[in-house]
Amino acid sequence: MSDARTPLIAGNWKMNLDHLQAIAFVQKLAWTLKDANHDFDDVEVAVFPPFTDLRSVQTLIQADRLELKFGGQDVSTHALGAFTGEISGHFLKQLDCSYVIVGHSERRYRHVESDETIAAKAKAARDSGLVPLICVGETAKDLERHEPSAVPASQLRGALIDFKPGDEFVVAYEPVWAIGAGAAATPDQAQNVASVLRRVVAQMIDEETAAKTRILYGGSVKPDNIVGIMKCPDVDGVLVGGASLDVETFASIVRYKKHATF
Ligand code: PGA
């Protein structure tokens, strides 16, 4: 983590919490962080609920003037039209989403999304005024054949093809072998790949963008490993799956600075 970049702690709910549960969750999270005097300018917090929750989350956040950010978990490559079941970036923007996740491994592998599709989604998000949160990461099999950063770096090169200086995006390095596994990558492993990904941003766009871009780590992040991860100089936050579904646990991750000195 560098002082030049505001850390982002993001909760990817995946297909969990319906819209009523989402309201209760966001309310409780906001109260918990308020009670703890959390400074949202110091550590940004975002949640990624299912599409059907977004309107409820938006209404609550606006009515109560909460400082939480939110976003969608996926976006269509298209802006409008005959694409049954898809959600346009424009619709997400209209709901005041700040971010959208693209290229999560569950979409890359279960929904067979290619690097080209992910590049088109990242572009569609950017063109709609959203900040794409681009996920990259290697599988255990990739690790047998390549060095750890090879696949994530190549996925990031593919995703950034249409990006130029000044475009805002977030990168999440999520080793697929660590997602939902219980054991995260070590801080050294996370740092090594994150630093290569920052070089990729510099090569694909420019040094200034690379210095500004936040690179998150994701995969079995918990309160007991967050401090080590956040001490990595090139890791600027985390994308949390399972541990983001419990308010106390997620709030404890958000408040990682309270557990150590930085
Ligand atoms: P996990 O998921 O924290 O449950 O490992 C992370 C993710 O898939 O984004």
mmCIF file of C-alpha atoms and ligand atoms in Angstrom:
data_model
loop_
_atom_site.group_PDB
_atom_site.id
_atom_site.type_symbol
_atom_site.label_atom_id
_atom_site.label_comp_id
_atom_site.label_asym_id
_atom_site.label_seq_id
_atom_site.Cartn_x
_atom_site.Cartn_y
_atom_site.Cartn_z
ATOM 1 C CA MET A 1 0.000 0.000 0.000
ATOM 2 C CA SER A 2 1.327 3.392 -0.937
ATOM 3 C CA ASP A 3 0.164 6.677 0.589
ATOM 4 C CA ALA A 4 -0.387 7.959 -2.950
ATOM 5 C CA ARG A 5 -3.358 5.592 -3.468
ATOM 6 C CA THR A 6 -6.502 5.386 -1.309
ATOM 7 C CA PRO A 7 -6.992 1.769 -0.237
ATOM 8 C CA LEU A 8 -10.191 0.098 -1.395
ATOM 9 C CA ILE A 9 -11.841 -2.686 0.589
ATOM 10 C CA ALA A 10 -14.459 -4.283 -1.650
ATOM 11 C CA GLY A 11 -17.023 -6.961 -0.816
ATOM 12 C CA ASN A 12 -18.086 -9.245 -3.650
ATOM 13 C CA TRP A 13 -21.344 -10.801 -2.454
ATOM 14 C CA LYS A 14 -21.597 -13.094 -5.500
ATOM 15 C CA MET A 15 -25.083 -14.684 -5.596
ATOM 16 C CA ASN A 16 -25.851 -14.113 -1.911
ATOM 17 C CA LEU A 17 -28.262 -11.806 -0.015
ATOM 18 C CA ASP A 18 -31.612 -10.882 -1.580
ATOM 19 C CA HIS A 19 -32.714 -7.241 -1.626
ATOM 20 C CA LEU A 20 -34.266 -7.354 1.854
ATOM 21 C CA GLN A 21 -31.164 -8.963 3.318
ATOM 22 C CA ALA A 22 -29.064 -6.405 1.436
ATOM 23 C CA ILE A 23 -30.879 -3.501 3.113
ATOM 24 C CA ALA A 24 -30.389 -5.000 6.576
ATOM 25 C CA PHE A 25 -26.733 -5.768 5.804
ATOM 26 C CA VAL A 26 -25.835 -2.321 4.480
ATOM 27 C CA GLN A 27 -27.601 -0.615 7.392
ATOM 28 C CA LYS A 28 -25.728 -2.732 9.927
ATOM 29 C CA LEU A 29 -22.401 -2.282 8.133
ATOM 30 C CA ALA A 30 -22.862 1.500 8.040
ATOM 31 C CA TRP A 31 -23.740 1.620 11.766
ATOM 32 C CA THR A 32 -20.842 -0.622 12.704
ATOM 33 C CA LEU A 33 -18.354 1.534 10.786
ATOM 34 C CA LYS A 34 -19.915 4.750 12.093
ATOM 35 C CA ASP A 35 -19.664 3.500 15.690
ATOM 36 C CA ALA A 36 -15.997 2.790 15.019
ATOM 37 C CA ASN A 37 -15.509 6.303 13.544
ATOM 38 C CA HIS A 38 -14.340 4.839 10.265
ATOM 39 C CA ASP A 39 -12.839 7.453 7.945
ATOM 40 C CA PHE A 40 -14.037 6.616 4.418
ATOM 41 C CA ASP A 41 -11.598 9.098 2.885
ATOM 42 C CA ASP A 42 -8.772 7.125 4.459
ATOM 43 C CA VAL A 43 -10.024 3.660 3.459
ATOM 44 C CA GLU A 44 -12.732 3.444 0.801
ATOM 45 C CA VAL A 45 -15.391 0.737 1.175
ATOM 46 C CA ALA A 46 -17.502 -0.733 -1.631
ATOM 47 C CA VAL A 47 -20.033 -3.554 -1.860
ATOM 48 C CA PHE A 48 -20.981 -5.532 -4.959
ATOM 49 C CA PRO A 49 -24.504 -6.901 -4.478
ATOM 50 C CA PRO A 50 -26.493 -8.939 -7.011
ATOM 51 C CA PHE A 51 -28.242 -6.819 -9.694
ATOM 52 C CA THR A 52 -31.677 -7.237 -8.069
ATOM 53 C CA ASP A 53 -30.404 -5.577 -4.863
ATOM 54 C CA LEU A 54 -28.859 -2.498 -6.447
ATOM 55 C CA ARG A 55 -31.913 -0.233 -6.449
ATOM 56 C CA SER A 56 -32.575 -0.955 -2.763
ATOM 57 C CA VAL A 57 -28.925 -0.400 -1.852
ATOM 58 C CA GLN A 58 -28.842 2.856 -3.831
ATOM 59 C CA THR A 59 -32.020 4.154 -2.165
ATOM 60 C CA LEU A 60 -30.733 3.371 1.324
ATOM 61 C CA ILE A 61 -27.279 4.833 0.726
ATOM 62 C CA GLN A 62 -28.738 8.046 -0.684
ATOM 63 C CA ALA A 63 -31.499 8.441 1.909
ATOM 64 C CA ASP A 64 -29.104 7.948 4.815
ATOM 65 C CA ARG A 65 -26.188 9.755 3.095
ATOM 66 C CA LEU A 66 -23.899 6.807 3.670
ATOM 67 C CA GLU A 67 -20.347 6.978 2.399
ATOM 68 C CA LEU A 68 -20.304 3.421 1.119
ATOM 69 C CA LYS A 69 -19.742 2.886 -2.602
ATOM 70 C CA PHE A 70 -21.349 0.102 -4.587
ATOM 71 C CA GLY A 71 -21.225 -1.560 -7.973
ATOM 72 C CA GLY A 72 -22.433 -4.413 -10.165
ATOM 73 C CA GLN A 73 -20.807 -7.829 -10.466
ATOM 74 C CA ASP A 74 -20.829 -7.930 -14.270
ATOM 75 C CA VAL A 75 -21.754 -5.786 -17.276
ATOM 76 C CA SER A 76 -22.811 -6.375 -20.865
ATOM 77 C CA THR A 77 -20.406 -5.654 -23.708
ATOM 78 C CA HIS A 78 -23.382 -3.912 -25.391
ATOM 79 C CA ALA A 79 -24.998 -0.579 -24.554
ATOM 80 C CA LEU A 80 -28.619 -1.415 -25.472
ATOM 81 C CA GLY A 81 -30.650 -3.846 -27.525
ATOM 82 C CA ALA A 82 -31.783 -7.430 -27.991
ATOM 83 C CA PHE A 83 -29.538 -9.106 -25.409
ATOM 84 C CA THR A 84 -31.855 -11.081 -23.149
ATOM 85 C CA GLY A 85 -30.649 -11.274 -19.566
ATOM 86 C CA GLU A 86 -27.826 -8.785 -19.937
ATOM 87 C CA ILE A 87 -27.349 -5.537 -17.995
ATOM 88 C CA SER A 88 -26.019 -2.384 -19.641
ATOM 89 C CA GLY A 89 -23.340 -0.252 -18.016
ATOM 90 C CA HIS A 90 -25.641 2.702 -18.641
ATOM 91 C CA PHE A 91 -28.307 1.106 -16.383
ATOM 92 C CA LEU A 92 -25.722 0.590 -13.629
ATOM 93 C CA LYS A 93 -24.598 4.187 -13.930
ATOM 94 C CA GLN A 94 -28.218 5.345 -13.679
ATOM 95 C CA LEU A 95 -28.375 3.522 -10.330
ATOM 96 C CA ASP A 96 -25.298 5.466 -9.178
ATOM 97 C CA CYS A 97 -22.967 2.507 -9.240
ATOM 98 C CA SER A 98 -19.348 3.650 -9.043
ATOM 99 C CA TYR A 99 -17.756 0.361 -10.040
ATOM 100 C CA VAL A 100 -18.401 -2.868 -11.883
ATOM 101 C CA ILE A 101 -16.470 -6.137 -11.593
ATOM 102 C CA VAL A 102 -15.298 -7.580 -14.910
ATOM 103 C CA GLY A 103 -13.469 -10.814 -15.570
ATOM 104 C CA HIS A 104 -14.058 -12.497 -12.223
ATOM 105 C CA SER A 105 -12.699 -16.041 -12.458
ATOM 106 C CA GLU A 106 -16.196 -17.433 -11.888
ATOM 107 C CA ARG A 107 -17.192 -15.703 -15.130
ATOM 108 C CA ARG A 108 -13.978 -16.498 -16.991
ATOM 109 C CA TYR A 109 -14.181 -20.207 -16.247
ATOM 110 C CA ARG A 110 -17.851 -21.063 -15.569
ATOM 111 C CA HIS A 111 -19.230 -18.738 -18.242
ATOM 112 C CA VAL A 112 -16.253 -19.171 -20.564
ATOM 113 C CA GLU A 113 -15.512 -15.469 -20.960
ATOM 114 C CA SER A 114 -12.456 -14.824 -23.127
ATOM 115 C CA ASP A 115 -9.875 -12.063 -22.760
ATOM 116 C CA GLU A 116 -11.593 -10.334 -25.733
ATOM 117 C CA THR A 117 -14.983 -10.395 -23.976
ATOM 118 C CA ILE A 118 -13.433 -9.055 -20.788
ATOM 119 C CA ALA A 119 -11.685 -6.267 -22.729
ATOM 120 C CA ALA A 120 -15.043 -5.354 -24.303
ATOM 121 C CA LYS A 121 -16.741 -5.359 -20.889
ATOM 122 C CA ALA A 122 -14.016 -3.195 -19.356
ATOM 123 C CA LYS A 123 -14.388 -0.758 -22.262
ATOM 124 C CA ALA A 124 -18.217 -0.780 -22.002
ATOM 125 C CA ALA A 125 -17.920 -0.021 -18.278
ATOM 126 C CA ARG A 126 -15.475 2.831 -18.867
ATOM 127 C CA ASP A 127 -17.638 4.238 -21.676
ATOM 128 C CA SER A 128 -20.655 4.224 -19.319
ATOM 129 C CA GLY A 129 -18.776 6.267 -16.727
ATOM 130 C CA LEU A 130 -18.133 3.320 -14.397
ATOM 131 C CA VAL A 131 -14.776 2.282 -12.995
ATOM 132 C CA PRO A 132 -14.122 -1.308 -14.059
ATOM 133 C CA LEU A 133 -12.623 -3.554 -11.406
ATOM 134 C CA ILE A 134 -10.714 -5.955 -13.635
ATOM 135 C CA CYS A 135 -9.994 -9.374 -12.097
ATOM 136 C CA VAL A 136 -7.043 -11.478 -13.216
ATOM 137 C CA GLY A 137 -5.468 -14.583 -11.745
ATOM 138 C CA GLU A 138 -3.889 -17.941 -12.441
ATOM 139 C CA THR A 139 -5.301 -21.395 -11.724
ATOM 140 C CA ALA A 140 -3.340 -24.115 -9.900
ATOM 141 C CA LYS A 141 -2.792 -25.746 -13.287
ATOM 142 C CA ASP A 142 -1.391 -22.502 -14.741
ATOM 143 C CA LEU A 143 1.089 -22.475 -11.857
ATOM 144 C CA GLU A 144 2.383 -25.917 -12.815
ATOM 145 C CA ARG A 145 3.236 -24.643 -16.289
ATOM 146 C CA HIS A 146 4.108 -20.963 -15.863
ATOM 147 C CA GLU A 147 5.634 -18.641 -13.361
ATOM 148 C CA PRO A 148 2.990 -17.058 -11.074
ATOM 149 C CA SER A 149 2.650 -13.688 -12.822
ATOM 150 C CA ALA A 150 2.522 -15.021 -16.419
ATOM 151 C CA VAL A 151 -1.223 -15.665 -16.740
ATOM 152 C CA PRO A 152 -2.415 -12.653 -14.683
ATOM 153 C CA ALA A 153 -0.092 -10.346 -16.673
ATOM 154 C CA SER A 154 -1.321 -11.717 -19.985
ATOM 155 C CA GLN A 155 -4.980 -11.394 -18.878
ATOM 156 C CA LEU A 156 -4.354 -7.776 -17.854
ATOM 157 C CA ARG A 157 -2.670 -6.970 -21.170
ATOM 158 C CA GLY A 158 -5.758 -8.344 -22.920
ATOM 159 C CA ALA A 159 -8.182 -6.364 -20.756
ATOM 160 C CA LEU A 160 -6.425 -3.001 -21.169
ATOM 161 C CA ILE A 161 -6.229 -3.008 -24.944
ATOM 162 C CA ASP A 162 -8.614 -0.022 -25.320
ATOM 163 C CA PHE A 163 -7.422 1.936 -22.283
ATOM 164 C CA LYS A 164 -5.504 5.187 -22.476
ATOM 165 C CA PRO A 165 -3.842 7.656 -20.104
ATOM 166 C CA GLY A 166 -6.354 9.178 -17.710
ATOM 167 C CA ASP A 167 -8.781 6.222 -17.736
ATOM 168 C CA GLU A 168 -9.619 5.011 -14.248
ATOM 169 C CA PHE A 169 -9.754 1.318 -13.474
ATOM 170 C CA VAL A 170 -8.918 -0.990 -10.586
ATOM 171 C CA VAL A 171 -7.095 -4.309 -10.956
ATOM 172 C CA ALA A 172 -7.797 -7.266 -8.655
ATOM 173 C CA TYR A 173 -5.181 -10.004 -8.554
ATOM 174 C CA GLU A 174 -7.136 -13.073 -7.530
ATOM 175 C CA PRO A 175 -5.243 -16.365 -7.737
ATOM 176 C CA VAL A 176 -8.003 -18.836 -8.603
ATOM 177 C CA TRP A 177 -6.440 -21.455 -6.299
ATOM 178 C CA ALA A 178 -6.936 -19.133 -3.322
ATOM 179 C CA ILE A 179 -10.583 -18.176 -3.994
ATOM 180 C CA GLY A 180 -12.879 -19.800 -1.447
ATOM 181 C CA ALA A 181 -9.963 -22.050 -0.466
ATOM 182 C CA GLY A 182 -9.530 -20.913 3.126
ATOM 183 C CA ALA A 183 -5.839 -20.148 2.594
ATOM 184 C CA ALA A 184 -4.789 -16.922 0.888
ATOM 185 C CA ALA A 185 -1.624 -16.262 -1.107
ATOM 186 C CA THR A 186 1.250 -15.164 1.123
ATOM 187 C CA PRO A 187 2.028 -11.431 1.211
ATOM 188 C CA ASP A 188 5.201 -12.165 -0.807
ATOM 189 C CA GLN A 189 3.222 -13.989 -3.491
ATOM 190 C CA ALA A 190 0.641 -11.173 -3.658
ATOM 191 C CA GLN A 191 3.337 -8.492 -3.801
ATOM 192 C CA ASN A 192 5.340 -10.250 -6.525
ATOM 193 C CA VAL A 193 2.386 -10.505 -8.890
ATOM 194 C CA ALA A 194 0.983 -7.059 -7.987
ATOM 195 C CA SER A 195 4.318 -5.424 -8.850
ATOM 196 C CA VAL A 196 4.383 -7.197 -12.240
ATOM 197 C CA LEU A 197 0.788 -6.052 -12.886
ATOM 198 C CA ARG A 198 1.799 -2.461 -12.135
ATOM 199 C CA ARG A 199 4.584 -2.801 -14.732
ATOM 200 C CA VAL A 200 1.987 -4.072 -17.225
ATOM 201 C CA VAL A 201 -0.132 -0.946 -16.648
ATOM 202 C CA ALA A 202 2.978 1.203 -17.198
ATOM 203 C CA GLN A 203 3.801 -0.641 -20.440
ATOM 204 C CA MET A 204 0.232 -0.665 -21.775
ATOM 205 C CA ILE A 205 -0.662 2.905 -20.746
ATOM 206 C CA ASP A 206 1.940 5.022 -18.947
ATOM 207 C CA GLU A 207 3.899 5.427 -15.725
ATOM 208 C CA GLU A 208 1.532 8.003 -14.291
ATOM 209 C CA THR A 209 -1.485 5.728 -14.680
ATOM 210 C CA ALA A 210 0.518 2.836 -13.208
ATOM 211 C CA ALA A 211 1.404 4.930 -10.163
ATOM 212 C CA LYS A 212 -2.255 5.914 -9.641
ATOM 213 C CA THR A 213 -3.966 2.594 -10.343
ATOM 214 C CA ARG A 214 -5.114 0.581 -7.358
ATOM 215 C CA ILE A 215 -4.201 -3.082 -7.413
ATOM 216 C CA LEU A 216 -6.203 -5.253 -5.022
ATOM 217 C CA TYR A 217 -5.577 -8.774 -3.823
ATOM 218 C CA GLY A 218 -8.461 -11.275 -3.605
ATOM 219 C CA GLY A 219 -8.730 -14.881 -2.455
ATOM 220 C CA SER A 220 -9.539 -16.024 1.116
ATOM 221 C CA VAL A 221 -8.976 -12.588 2.665
ATOM 222 C CA LYS A 222 -9.905 -12.620 6.364
ATOM 223 C CA PRO A 223 -9.344 -10.450 9.437
ATOM 224 C CA ASP A 224 -6.313 -12.569 10.381
ATOM 225 C CA ASN A 225 -4.439 -12.128 7.070
ATOM 226 C CA ILE A 226 -5.467 -8.613 6.000
ATOM 227 C CA VAL A 227 -2.636 -6.803 7.786
ATOM 228 C CA GLY A 228 0.126 -8.798 6.058
ATOM 229 C CA ILE A 229 -1.544 -8.283 2.679
ATOM 230 C CA MET A 230 -2.007 -4.539 3.184
ATOM 231 C CA LYS A 231 1.665 -4.142 4.086
ATOM 232 C CA CYS A 232 2.634 -5.091 0.521
ATOM 233 C CA PRO A 233 3.781 -1.897 -1.236
ATOM 234 C CA ASP A 234 1.921 -2.707 -4.474
ATOM 235 C CA VAL A 235 -1.317 -3.986 -2.907
ATOM 236 C CA ASP A 236 -3.852 -1.188 -2.429
ATOM 237 C CA GLY A 237 -6.813 -3.070 -1.048
ATOM 238 C CA VAL A 238 -8.699 -6.326 -1.225
ATOM 239 C CA LEU A 239 -11.634 -7.949 -2.974
ATOM 240 C CA VAL A 240 -13.354 -10.091 -0.362
ATOM 241 C CA GLY A 241 -15.838 -12.871 -1.147
ATOM 242 C CA GLY A 242 -16.976 -15.172 1.686
ATOM 243 C CA ALA A 243 -15.736 -12.942 4.503
ATOM 244 C CA SER A 244 -17.691 -9.966 3.110
ATOM 245 C CA LEU A 245 -21.015 -11.662 3.955
ATOM 246 C CA ASP A 246 -20.706 -11.212 7.697
ATOM 247 C CA VAL A 247 -20.932 -7.599 8.893
ATOM 248 C CA GLU A 248 -18.559 -7.940 11.862
ATOM 249 C CA THR A 249 -15.966 -9.843 9.841
ATOM 250 C CA PHE A 250 -16.101 -7.453 6.883
ATOM 251 C CA ALA A 251 -15.986 -4.405 9.186
ATOM 252 C CA SER A 252 -12.932 -5.878 10.890
ATOM 253 C CA ILE A 253 -11.215 -6.228 7.486
ATOM 254 C CA VAL A 254 -12.164 -2.627 6.628
ATOM 255 C CA ARG A 255 -10.620 -1.494 9.937
ATOM 256 C CA TYR A 256 -7.319 -3.301 9.302
ATOM 257 C CA LYS A 257 -5.337 -0.210 10.315
ATOM 258 C CA LYS A 258 -6.569 -0.671 13.865
ATOM 259 C CA HIS A 259 -4.831 -4.044 14.079
ATOM 260 C CA ALA A 260 -1.327 -2.795 13.186
ATOM 261 C CA THR A 261 0.761 0.249 12.453
ATOM 262 C CA PHE A 262 1.408 1.183 8.828
HETATM 263 P P1 PGA B 1 -13.136 -15.407 -1.315
HETATM 264 O O1 PGA B 1 -13.557 -14.879 -2.761
HETATM 265 O O2 PGA B 1 -12.778 -14.213 -0.468
HETATM 266 O O3 PGA B 1 -14.362 -16.124 -0.799
HETATM 267 O O4 PGA B 1 -11.976 -16.323 -1.482
HETATM 268 C C1 PGA B 1 -12.884 -13.811 -3.375
HETATM 269 C C2 PGA B 1 -13.488 -13.517 -4.728
HETATM 270 O O5 PGA B 1 -13.929 -14.450 -5.398
HETATM 271 O O6 PGA B 1 -13.556 -12.337 -5.144
#
